[in-house]
Amino acid sequence: MSRHAMSARNAHRVRALAITKLVGASIFLAGCAKDAPQDVFQPKGENAADINNLQYMVFGIAGVVGVIMTVLFVVTMTKFRDKGQPIPEQSHGKPALEITLTIIPALILSVVGVFTFRGVFDLAETKDTELVINVTGQQWWWEYDYPVQGDWGIDKPIITSGQLVMPAGTKVLIRETSRDVIHSYWIPALNGKRDAVPGRIHTLRLHADNPGIYAGQCTEFCGLSHGNMRMEAVALSKEDFATWVTNQQAAYKEPEKDSLAEQGEAVFLNQCVRCHQVNGLKKADGTAAIAAPDENVYAGAAPNLSKFMSRNTFAGATWDLLKKDCRGNVWDAKSEEFGAKYLEGVSADCLNEVDLRRWLRNAPAMKPMYADPTKLEPTDGKYRGMPYLALSESDIDKLVAYLLTLK
Amino acid sequence: MITTGSKYFYGVTALATIAMVLYMVLVNPNDIGAVALGSLASAAALLGGLTSFTRDSTAHTAKEAVAAAEQPAPAAVWPLIVAIGIVMLVFGIATNPIVFVLGIVALVAGGVEWLVQDYASRASSDSTFNSQLRGRLLHPLEFPVAAAVIVGIIAISFSRIMLNISKSAGAVVFIIVSSLILVVGFLVVLKPNMRGRAVGALCSVGAVALIGAGIVTGISGERAELVEAAEEDHYSHMACGAEADKYFDKHPNNAVSLKSATLATITVRDGKAVATLSGLDTPVETVTIPRSNNVQVLFRNMDTEEHRLVAELGEKTVADTGVKEKVEQCTQLTSEDQVNVLTLNIPKSSEAAGPYKFIVPGLEGQEIEVYVP
Amino acid sequence: MAIIERPSTELEVSITPSVVVPSTTLGNLRRPVQSTGWKSWLFTVDHKKIGIMYGVFAMIFFIIGGVEALLMRLQLAAPDGKALSADLYNQMFTMHGTTMVFLFAMPMAAAFANYFLPLQIGARDVAFPRMNALGLWFLVVGGLVLNAAWFLGGAADGGWFMYAPNSGPVFSPSNGVDFWTLGLQIAGLGSLIGSINLIVTVLNMRAPGMTMMKLPVFTWMILVVQFLLVFSLPVITVALVLLMFQRSFGATFFDVAQGADPLLWQHLFWIFGHPEVYVLILPAFGIISEVLPTFSRKPLFGYPFVVFSGAAIGFVGFGVWAHHMFAAGLGPVSVAVFSIATMAIAIPTGVKIFNWTLTMWGGKIWFTTAMKFAIGLVVLFTIGGLSGVTHSVAPSDTQQTDTYYIVAHFHYVLFGGMVFGLFSGFYYWWPKMFGKMLNERLGSWNFWLMFIGMNMTFGPMHILGLQGQPRRMYVWTEARAGEGFFNFGFWNLISSIGSFVLALSVLLFLINVVQTARKGKQAPLDPWDARTLEWITTSPPKEHNFDRIPTVHHLDEFFHRKYVEDEATHTMKAIATGEEIVRNEEANAESHIHLPSASYWPLVLAIGVGVLGLGVLYGVPIMVLGAAIVLLSSFGWVMEPSVAEDSDYDPPAGGTSKELASHG
Amino acid sequence: MADTAVHAAHDVGHGAHVTSTGLSNNKLAMWLFLGSECLLFGGLISTYMLYRGRVANGPHPNQIYDIPFTSVSSFVLLMSSLTMVLAVSAAQRRNDQQTNLWLTVTALLGATFVGGQVYEFTAFYREGLGFTTSLFSSSFYTLTGFHGVHVTVGVIMLLVTRSIIQKNRVTGDKAESVEIVGLYWHFVDVVWIIIFTLVYLIPA
């Protein structure tokens, strides 16, 4: 279907819904609150807007029916309370009225049904996809990988986690799956939720009108730290997205000689690389350091930390890598300035060292995880989540310095 | 209700409990001694409960008791069974746990029957009532347990015979056995004068034959094919051999009941292998597969020749010898217009050794790169 | 044999039972024939006693489930709550849902059904009195097994929906889920037995003249519910069996590495789970369909429409399960079809609301506490129903599902609907069941606190959900809370405060119950000017329910015995009081009434099944023991005559029996 | 396991139950129970149908099914339905001896069927199809195992019915008791025919 026809139809629908939308908006002021990042009434892309139109319609109808029923209840109860009137005629009903009252809701609902039908199929459309991203859920974080797509300059796969980076104004198709239990991917501003089911691949279209950052949260109960499994979708203009792609594919930058960061690299090679891959990192003997999370983590993967500081969050997007005001700078940026600010990544000044250090010191104390080494019998000794590593404070200093170089 | 007999058992319970507590406090709470005393206490409590429940197995009025005592004790097989149970128990400890368990079963069954029999036979002076009483207490347990035992004996004996004889003889034997049962049934109905002993004898012969054959075949073991199968595991699916697997999946479409689980489709058409990703219709040169994730890749053959899809997934070192081995996974040979599925779970990133590959043997020079980030 | 032999003329004299002189005795192995004391309850087969016990157990579990809810609200009152750990919180919401659905709502409905269904159809008891007792004891054993997990390594923590694979042995390593599967299987078996029993009772044991279209609506709704149970429980049983085999015996049903499809569980669960929603709500619909006409002094408006819409809800209820799975990735065709089907089910539900309102329209409304609760149901259920319509629209549902908006929706339906209906039933039928009136003043407080508390607790959840607060999160955070009028902080706090108001209202009810028991005022025979058969007998009813089985000529038989229509004005004028009618029935009492005797076997069988279940977890010997008890008790049952024999009574001491062969 | 109707407690043996529908309570209850059982087996069969091709590294259904053997065992079960009919008709003619005879024959046929299933399971296990081998194996054993347990319970019911008739301990109408056991038995039989068709005959 051509884009022209699509938008024409959308326009038609928007007109058709204008009245109900007004009513709905006035009843459900919930939709107009400020600063609620997961508000379902603030669509920021065409898929979410489609849903929102349906929401306004059905909330509007529900509101009107609700008002009518309330009036009916109040009138009934005041008019017919026992004022000493005689016991009324024992009439058993009026079939004509009954039938009318059955048909009216049926008619209203069939109108809603028609729009719903169209909405469902519109939202399931995948034919005109422009960019595909694989999204994999795992207890309790999301992994994003970008299959090779020459049109977007992606010559080798990009892998990241926590924040989904996508071009604005583009029809992005995410293909969701999971490595362990069912999770659900939900960025309310961009689309409804879709479960990530292990063994299945589900598709969901995301579209953001403008650059910006959109919050989300895993919405299928996925075990202990379900409450700590968040995600953010970052939409960049197409140029900024190209920059981001180039940056992600750039070669590994070794830390400066004799710096704290270089010592941090050694600590990383010693401790972290068991699970966390950093593409291009080499062992002391010059061979590539390849992580083997499948040997240590039950689900078989851990976040890839290449270009770690190009992201703004860590640990399932639950904590920020940016200090509060630096974060505010990014989140509140106008859409034309947003890309530049986001692409700055995390600088040493902006790094939220408090939380990062707390995490390195004792991750399971910060986020409930199945990481008690004495209780790993059901998983054959493998962890679910990051264990306590007993790092010394000086090791943590070194690691923080090293992680800051991963940009 | 505290009856005379139960007083004794309750006393033992109390003493044993006190002794156990003392033992645990003074000696060692985890010792076998504490367990022994505890067991004694609970056993005595159980017996005490039982005796007070059955009112010491005594009758209610003095008059009845006298009358009951005058009744000659009926012959009973239960003491014998209890004795056999004890022997089996002891014997079982030394030899086989199954004998031990059977000993316990015999002991419990014999004990319960004996107890109830004894209680019922002295309940009143009316022997009809006594036997009714016994039935009332024991029939609910005897009937189903006897039925279960019969099912068990038949099922086990019959299955031993079937396991011993050949597959084709099995079906025949099965027909013969069931027809015999039917025929005997009809015979008995049609010949009303062939009742009583004759039927009993017939049934006994049948039962003895079945159990005997069961024991004989059980000892002589299972038929050769089954023994072999258990040892060789020869029904397991073969990996990418040169030939088609004899037992290949004839209807792979049924296995691919989840179209939504498919990550990519590789189609062979006119001698060319083309990959498409689900969700995108344009052909791609590389496939990206998330690591440690079960994914299905569909292989569709549109050529007249048979083909199979092979995934080359690097090398692994065999632990004992240090020899490097290729890691491969493949579909069955797929004929024209057939679909097959390859389920992959790749735990290792392709970062180290470069991309993995899909190849279709017979279509040389065509590789589809597989990235596992 | 416990025959109540009595003269049919002298009525003022209490009936003297015949004296049984047993020739021989079974001692302690006799049947339980006590008519007083704890044994008369434990081994009873009287549907009224069983109904009351259902009620007591359900109330206990209501309190347990309520405490779990309060703990959760305590945790969520402020950001980053510290009251519960993540693990404990997950157990709380799992057990809250499970307890409220299986151990409170279903048994409480069973309590009313057991007590009133035979009375409403003019029967002396249910079709299978011992099976009735068995259903109760299965429920109790199931509930104990479910909750035993708290003390044996932690309760189930996968949510009441227990989605695979998160419920598998790896992802939920504690024993909790094992106890959960066992407990639900046992409780489910109890419900199945109970439902077969009630269906047979309604179909087969109606009083003369009571055609299906003269059945009281409560009985009709219970009948529909029992059919739903008969056909939905086996489906969840299959799911539970598969899960149990996976957890205990290593089966692979939900093992994704083997190629399993996790959606299998969801389909099985919701094919049961959606009819279950109607299992929960229809009994409450039935109760208020009795209460509203009584206190409006008018028959139910459009009785056949209400009955058929109930049946239609039951029928369509089997075809909409996938609307719980709109986000699960079913594909657009299924989603669209189930979306439309879900809208279709809104129509019969709407019909009911119109009918209730039109029942009151033109009536003479008497605002008793029971009536207030009934009207509360109509109002709150309307809100819940309308929010339900908003997520029958599948795309809109993908924004709402698994957020607090859904929590708000189903609590309006289940708390505002079901619980209000049940409370209406308490206040309406209490005088019938116990012969004493619950205090109306306390009742009024109870209602208003519950109404306010309910709206305070669940109303804000609409806002929280639409603001994007997902369910089942053990903490919420400032970072996603927003700052405007609709911020999480304020509304979560209001909701938590509301939950304590709710708790207070339940406490008031309990105080009311205790006060009534201690010094409540004696109830008149017909305190509400009621309409249906259960009132044509004493309060509480005699053990044999009716002195004479009534012959039915009208829907609302009792009302039409009291009133006739004035031809001129079409208003009703009284011709007899309820009291007179009941006395008249007593005067014409039947002389031979046979009632079944109590039995040990239901309780023993239920315990045996419990032991058998624990054997799955704790080893084969325990399983064998359980199986032996089950065999003994089930075949003991088969061979036990339904009525006790002479020898089941105590031996004569000094010439006469110590116990009378009386049940009354 | 059913109680007699309250009204008819003293009419034991006469079968004179006065019910609104005219159907006896016991029979109605058994029909409802069997209706419920249909959904139980429906659920198990659906599970099997979904998983029957998913064999992992274990044997494939086509490799191990022994159709001639299973045909015979299905035949045996069908024959047992015939003898069950004979038992019911004998009971209605109040011929206790023949009733008991046919109940016994039915039970014996049922027991051989169970024996056949024990054989089949053992053979499959030897051939590499363990309960935990694959989705196919788990769902196959669960489905056929559930049916096997139903048959076993049925055999026990038959034999106990036979015993209580012999010892004259039937509490209700004798013919009706036999008929109800018969209903159950026929149901188990019909389910097997469905399983035989769907599981064994339709190729996986």
PDB file of C-alpha atoms in Angstrom, chain D residues 20-189:
ATOM      1  CA  SER D  20     -37.708 -33.913  37.810  1.00  0.00           C
ATOM      2  CA  THR D  21     -36.136 -35.069  34.575  1.00  0.00           C
ATOM      3  CA  GLY D  22     -36.877 -38.752  34.973  1.00  0.00           C
ATOM      4  CA  LEU D  23     -33.200 -39.562  34.667  1.00  0.00           C
ATOM      5  CA  SER D  24     -31.594 -41.134  37.696  1.00  0.00           C
ATOM      6  CA  ASN D  25     -29.284 -38.869  39.664  1.00  0.00           C
ATOM      7  CA  ASN D  26     -26.411 -41.300  39.423  1.00  0.00           C
ATOM      8  CA  LYS D  27     -26.584 -41.614  35.703  1.00  0.00           C
ATOM      9  CA  LEU D  28     -26.903 -37.899  35.175  1.00  0.00           C
ATOM     10  CA  ALA D  29     -23.872 -37.343  37.393  1.00  0.00           C
ATOM     11  CA  MET D  30     -21.863 -39.922  35.487  1.00  0.00           C
ATOM     12  CA  TRP D  31     -22.744 -38.263  32.186  1.00  0.00           C
ATOM     13  CA  LEU D  32     -21.634 -34.897  33.527  1.00  0.00           C
ATOM     14  CA  PHE D  33     -18.421 -36.415  34.807  1.00  0.00           C
ATOM     15  CA  LEU D  34     -17.748 -37.963  31.423  1.00  0.00           C
ATOM     16  CA  GLY D  35     -18.471 -34.607  29.763  1.00  0.00           C
ATOM     17  CA  SER D  36     -15.814 -33.115  31.959  1.00  0.00           C
ATOM     18  CA  GLU D  37     -13.454 -35.977  31.141  1.00  0.00           C
ATOM     19  CA  CYS D  38     -13.893 -35.227  27.441  1.00  0.00           C
ATOM     20  CA  LEU D  39     -12.262 -31.859  27.990  1.00  0.00           C
ATOM     21  CA  LEU D  40      -9.515 -33.431  30.059  1.00  0.00           C
ATOM     22  CA  PHE D  41      -8.612 -35.748  27.226  1.00  0.00           C
ATOM     23  CA  GLY D  42      -9.232 -32.924  24.771  1.00  0.00           C
ATOM     24  CA  GLY D  43      -6.537 -30.911  26.501  1.00  0.00           C
ATOM     25  CA  LEU D  44      -4.088 -33.799  26.557  1.00  0.00           C
ATOM     26  CA  ILE D  45      -4.745 -34.688  22.931  1.00  0.00           C
ATOM     27  CA  SER D  46      -4.237 -31.055  21.876  1.00  0.00           C
ATOM     28  CA  THR D  47      -0.935 -31.015  23.709  1.00  0.00           C
ATOM     29  CA  TYR D  48       0.114 -34.168  21.929  1.00  0.00           C
ATOM     30  CA  MET D  49      -0.961 -32.871  18.535  1.00  0.00           C
ATOM     31  CA  LEU D  50       1.051 -29.700  19.073  1.00  0.00           C
ATOM     32  CA  TYR D  51       4.178 -31.546  20.129  1.00  0.00           C
ATOM     33  CA  ARG D  52       4.130 -34.798  18.222  1.00  0.00           C
ATOM     34  CA  GLY D  53       6.726 -33.736  15.646  1.00  0.00           C
ATOM     35  CA  ARG D  54       9.162 -32.289  18.163  1.00  0.00           C
ATOM     36  CA  VAL D  55      11.461 -35.187  18.801  1.00  0.00           C
ATOM     37  CA  ALA D  56      14.757 -33.445  19.621  1.00  0.00           C
ATOM     38  CA  ASN D  57      17.385 -36.207  19.398  1.00  0.00           C
ATOM     39  CA  GLY D  58      15.035 -39.003  20.364  1.00  0.00           C
ATOM     40  CA  PRO D  59      13.087 -41.404  18.222  1.00  0.00           C
ATOM     41  CA  HIS D  60      10.461 -40.161  15.846  1.00  0.00           C
ATOM     42  CA  PRO D  61       6.928 -41.568  16.174  1.00  0.00           C
ATOM     43  CA  ASN D  62       7.197 -43.306  12.805  1.00  0.00           C
ATOM     44  CA  GLN D  63      10.256 -45.192  13.981  1.00  0.00           C
ATOM     45  CA  ILE D  64       8.829 -46.807  17.039  1.00  0.00           C
ATOM     46  CA  TYR D  65       5.086 -47.220  16.711  1.00  0.00           C
ATOM     47  CA  ASP D  66       4.112 -50.862  16.298  1.00  0.00           C
ATOM     48  CA  ILE D  67       0.795 -50.507  14.500  1.00  0.00           C
ATOM     49  CA  PRO D  68      -0.107 -54.234  14.280  1.00  0.00           C
ATOM     50  CA  PHE D  69       0.333 -54.602  18.024  1.00  0.00           C
ATOM     51  CA  THR D  70      -1.649 -51.471  18.829  1.00  0.00           C
ATOM     52  CA  SER D  71      -4.410 -52.563  16.464  1.00  0.00           C
ATOM     53  CA  VAL D  72      -4.735 -55.797  18.405  1.00  0.00           C
ATOM     54  CA  SER D  73      -4.810 -54.011  21.732  1.00  0.00           C
ATOM     55  CA  SER D  74      -7.485 -51.640  20.399  1.00  0.00           C
ATOM     56  CA  PHE D  75      -9.425 -54.696  19.290  1.00  0.00           C
ATOM     57  CA  VAL D  76      -9.120 -56.189  22.765  1.00  0.00           C
ATOM     58  CA  LEU D  77     -10.502 -53.041  24.300  1.00  0.00           C
ATOM     59  CA  LEU D  78     -13.366 -53.013  21.801  1.00  0.00           C
ATOM     60  CA  MET D  79     -14.180 -56.606  22.712  1.00  0.00           C
ATOM     61  CA  SER D  80     -14.245 -55.622  26.357  1.00  0.00           C
ATOM     62  CA  SER D  81     -16.945 -53.097  25.506  1.00  0.00           C
ATOM     63  CA  LEU D  82     -18.968 -55.951  24.049  1.00  0.00           C
ATOM     64  CA  THR D  83     -18.603 -58.029  27.203  1.00  0.00           C
ATOM     65  CA  MET D  84     -19.481 -54.951  29.240  1.00  0.00           C
ATOM     66  CA  VAL D  85     -22.737 -54.699  27.284  1.00  0.00           C
ATOM     67  CA  LEU D  86     -23.387 -58.342  28.086  1.00  0.00           C
ATOM     68  CA  ALA D  87     -22.725 -57.674  31.766  1.00  0.00           C
ATOM     69  CA  VAL D  88     -25.172 -54.765  31.795  1.00  0.00           C
ATOM     70  CA  SER D  89     -27.850 -56.816  30.058  1.00  0.00           C
ATOM     71  CA  ALA D  90     -27.314 -59.692  32.485  1.00  0.00           C
ATOM     72  CA  ALA D  91     -27.645 -57.265  35.367  1.00  0.00           C
ATOM     73  CA  GLN D  92     -30.890 -55.946  33.946  1.00  0.00           C
ATOM     74  CA  ARG D  93     -32.148 -59.491  33.736  1.00  0.00           C
ATOM     75  CA  ARG D  94     -31.146 -59.790  37.408  1.00  0.00           C
ATOM     76  CA  ASN D  95     -28.859 -62.680  36.601  1.00  0.00           C
ATOM     77  CA  ASP D  96     -26.117 -62.152  39.145  1.00  0.00           C
ATOM     78  CA  GLN D  97     -24.037 -65.081  38.071  1.00  0.00           C
ATOM     79  CA  GLN D  98     -23.812 -63.986  34.460  1.00  0.00           C
ATOM     80  CA  THR D  99     -23.298 -60.389  35.480  1.00  0.00           C
ATOM     81  CA  ASN D 100     -20.326 -61.410  37.546  1.00  0.00           C
ATOM     82  CA  LEU D 101     -18.986 -63.598  34.792  1.00  0.00           C
ATOM     83  CA  TRP D 102     -19.083 -60.833  32.192  1.00  0.00           C
ATOM     84  CA  LEU D 103     -17.702 -58.292  34.613  1.00  0.00           C
ATOM     85  CA  THR D 104     -14.785 -60.637  35.215  1.00  0.00           C
ATOM     86  CA  VAL D 105     -14.222 -61.208  31.513  1.00  0.00           C
ATOM     87  CA  THR D 106     -14.332 -57.467  30.875  1.00  0.00           C
ATOM     88  CA  ALA D 107     -11.866 -56.872  33.678  1.00  0.00           C
ATOM     89  CA  LEU D 108      -9.510 -59.550  32.383  1.00  0.00           C
ATOM     90  CA  LEU D 109      -9.577 -58.067  28.898  1.00  0.00           C
ATOM     91  CA  GLY D 110      -8.938 -54.652  30.406  1.00  0.00           C
ATOM     92  CA  ALA D 111      -6.053 -56.040  32.422  1.00  0.00           C
ATOM     93  CA  THR D 112      -4.450 -57.577  29.322  1.00  0.00           C
ATOM     94  CA  PHE D 113      -4.813 -54.210  27.623  1.00  0.00           C
ATOM     95  CA  VAL D 114      -2.974 -52.619  30.532  1.00  0.00           C
ATOM     96  CA  GLY D 115      -0.367 -55.371  30.241  1.00  0.00           C
ATOM     97  CA  GLY D 116       0.003 -54.529  26.571  1.00  0.00           C
ATOM     98  CA  GLN D 117       0.560 -50.927  27.472  1.00  0.00           C
ATOM     99  CA  VAL D 118       3.187 -51.856  30.036  1.00  0.00           C
ATOM    100  CA  TYR D 119       4.880 -53.853  27.297  1.00  0.00           C
ATOM    101  CA  GLU D 120       4.645 -50.993  24.833  1.00  0.00           C
ATOM    102  CA  PHE D 121       6.065 -48.450  27.268  1.00  0.00           C
ATOM    103  CA  THR D 122       8.931 -50.754  28.212  1.00  0.00           C
ATOM    104  CA  ALA D 123       9.760 -51.444  24.579  1.00  0.00           C
ATOM    105  CA  PHE D 124       9.682 -47.740  23.701  1.00  0.00           C
ATOM    106  CA  TYR D 125      11.881 -46.964  26.650  1.00  0.00           C
ATOM    107  CA  ARG D 126      14.432 -49.531  25.513  1.00  0.00           C
ATOM    108  CA  GLU D 127      14.376 -47.972  22.080  1.00  0.00           C
ATOM    109  CA  GLY D 128      15.413 -44.645  23.498  1.00  0.00           C
ATOM    110  CA  LEU D 129      12.100 -42.915  24.163  1.00  0.00           C
ATOM    111  CA  GLY D 130      12.332 -41.850  27.808  1.00  0.00           C
ATOM    112  CA  PHE D 131       9.673 -39.743  29.489  1.00  0.00           C
ATOM    113  CA  THR D 132      12.007 -36.754  29.443  1.00  0.00           C
ATOM    114  CA  THR D 133      13.586 -37.346  26.038  1.00  0.00           C
ATOM    115  CA  SER D 134      11.591 -34.926  23.971  1.00  0.00           C
ATOM    116  CA  LEU D 135       8.357 -33.017  23.767  1.00  0.00           C
ATOM    117  CA  PHE D 136       6.923 -35.862  21.743  1.00  0.00           C
ATOM    118  CA  SER D 137       7.844 -38.425  24.364  1.00  0.00           C
ATOM    119  CA  SER D 138       6.539 -36.405  27.312  1.00  0.00           C
ATOM    120  CA  SER D 139       3.222 -35.708  25.665  1.00  0.00           C
ATOM    121  CA  PHE D 140       2.872 -39.251  24.317  1.00  0.00           C
ATOM    122  CA  TYR D 141       3.461 -40.878  27.678  1.00  0.00           C
ATOM    123  CA  THR D 142       1.246 -38.387  29.464  1.00  0.00           C
ATOM    124  CA  LEU D 143      -1.668 -38.883  27.087  1.00  0.00           C
ATOM    125  CA  THR D 144      -1.518 -42.660  26.827  1.00  0.00           C
ATOM    126  CA  GLY D 145      -0.508 -42.961  30.471  1.00  0.00           C
ATOM    127  CA  PHE D 146      -3.568 -41.010  31.557  1.00  0.00           C
ATOM    128  CA  HIS D 147      -5.689 -43.314  29.477  1.00  0.00           C
ATOM    129  CA  GLY D 148      -3.922 -46.340  30.947  1.00  0.00           C
ATOM    130  CA  VAL D 149      -4.650 -45.094  34.463  1.00  0.00           C
ATOM    131  CA  HIS D 150      -8.294 -44.674  33.489  1.00  0.00           C
ATOM    132  CA  VAL D 151      -8.399 -48.261  32.245  1.00  0.00           C
ATOM    133  CA  THR D 152      -6.716 -49.499  35.415  1.00  0.00           C
ATOM    134  CA  VAL D 153      -9.191 -47.626  37.582  1.00  0.00           C
ATOM    135  CA  GLY D 154     -11.949 -49.088  35.422  1.00  0.00           C
ATOM    136  CA  VAL D 155     -10.676 -52.623  35.929  1.00  0.00           C
ATOM    137  CA  ILE D 156     -10.531 -52.089  39.671  1.00  0.00           C
ATOM    138  CA  MET D 157     -14.081 -50.739  39.563  1.00  0.00           C
ATOM    139  CA  LEU D 158     -15.220 -53.791  37.578  1.00  0.00           C
ATOM    140  CA  LEU D 159     -13.613 -56.261  39.938  1.00  0.00           C
ATOM    141  CA  VAL D 160     -14.883 -54.485  43.037  1.00  0.00           C
ATOM    142  CA  THR D 161     -18.391 -54.296  41.560  1.00  0.00           C
ATOM    143  CA  ARG D 162     -18.154 -57.998  40.966  1.00  0.00           C
ATOM    144  CA  SER D 163     -17.065 -58.601  44.566  1.00  0.00           C
ATOM    145  CA  ILE D 164     -19.743 -56.454  46.133  1.00  0.00           C
ATOM    146  CA  ILE D 165     -22.415 -58.111  44.031  1.00  0.00           C
ATOM    147  CA  GLN D 166     -21.123 -61.462  45.187  1.00  0.00           C
ATOM    148  CA  LYS D 167     -21.038 -60.400  48.833  1.00  0.00           C
ATOM    149  CA  ASN D 168     -24.398 -58.701  48.422  1.00  0.00           C
ATOM    150  CA  ARG D 169     -23.140 -55.317  49.487  1.00  0.00           C
ATOM    151  CA  VAL D 170     -24.556 -53.154  46.720  1.00  0.00           C
ATOM    152  CA  THR D 171     -26.143 -50.125  48.328  1.00  0.00           C
ATOM    153  CA  GLY D 172     -28.231 -48.914  45.417  1.00  0.00           C
ATOM    154  CA  ASP D 173     -29.917 -50.457  42.414  1.00  0.00           C
ATOM    155  CA  LYS D 174     -27.674 -53.279  41.284  1.00  0.00           C
ATOM    156  CA  ALA D 175     -28.439 -53.027  37.574  1.00  0.00           C
ATOM    157  CA  GLU D 176     -27.909 -49.304  37.666  1.00  0.00           C
ATOM    158  CA  SER D 177     -24.561 -49.662  39.425  1.00  0.00           C
ATOM    159  CA  VAL D 178     -23.376 -52.021  36.718  1.00  0.00           C
ATOM    160  CA  GLU D 179     -24.730 -49.713  34.058  1.00  0.00           C
ATOM    161  CA  ILE D 180     -22.846 -46.738  35.475  1.00  0.00           C
ATOM    162  CA  VAL D 181     -19.582 -48.653  35.617  1.00  0.00           C
ATOM    163  CA  GLY D 182     -20.406 -49.626  32.047  1.00  0.00           C
ATOM    164  CA  LEU D 183     -20.842 -46.009  30.996  1.00  0.00           C
ATOM    165  CA  TYR D 184     -17.406 -45.243  32.321  1.00  0.00           C
ATOM    166  CA  TRP D 185     -15.947 -48.275  30.617  1.00  0.00           C
ATOM    167  CA  HIS D 186     -17.446 -47.416  27.232  1.00  0.00           C
ATOM    168  CA  PHE D 187     -16.160 -43.875  27.564  1.00  0.00           C
ATOM    169  CA  VAL D 188     -12.620 -45.081  28.218  1.00  0.00           C
ATOM    170  CA  ASP D 189     -13.006 -47.294  25.202  1.00  0.00           C
TER     171      ASP D 189
END
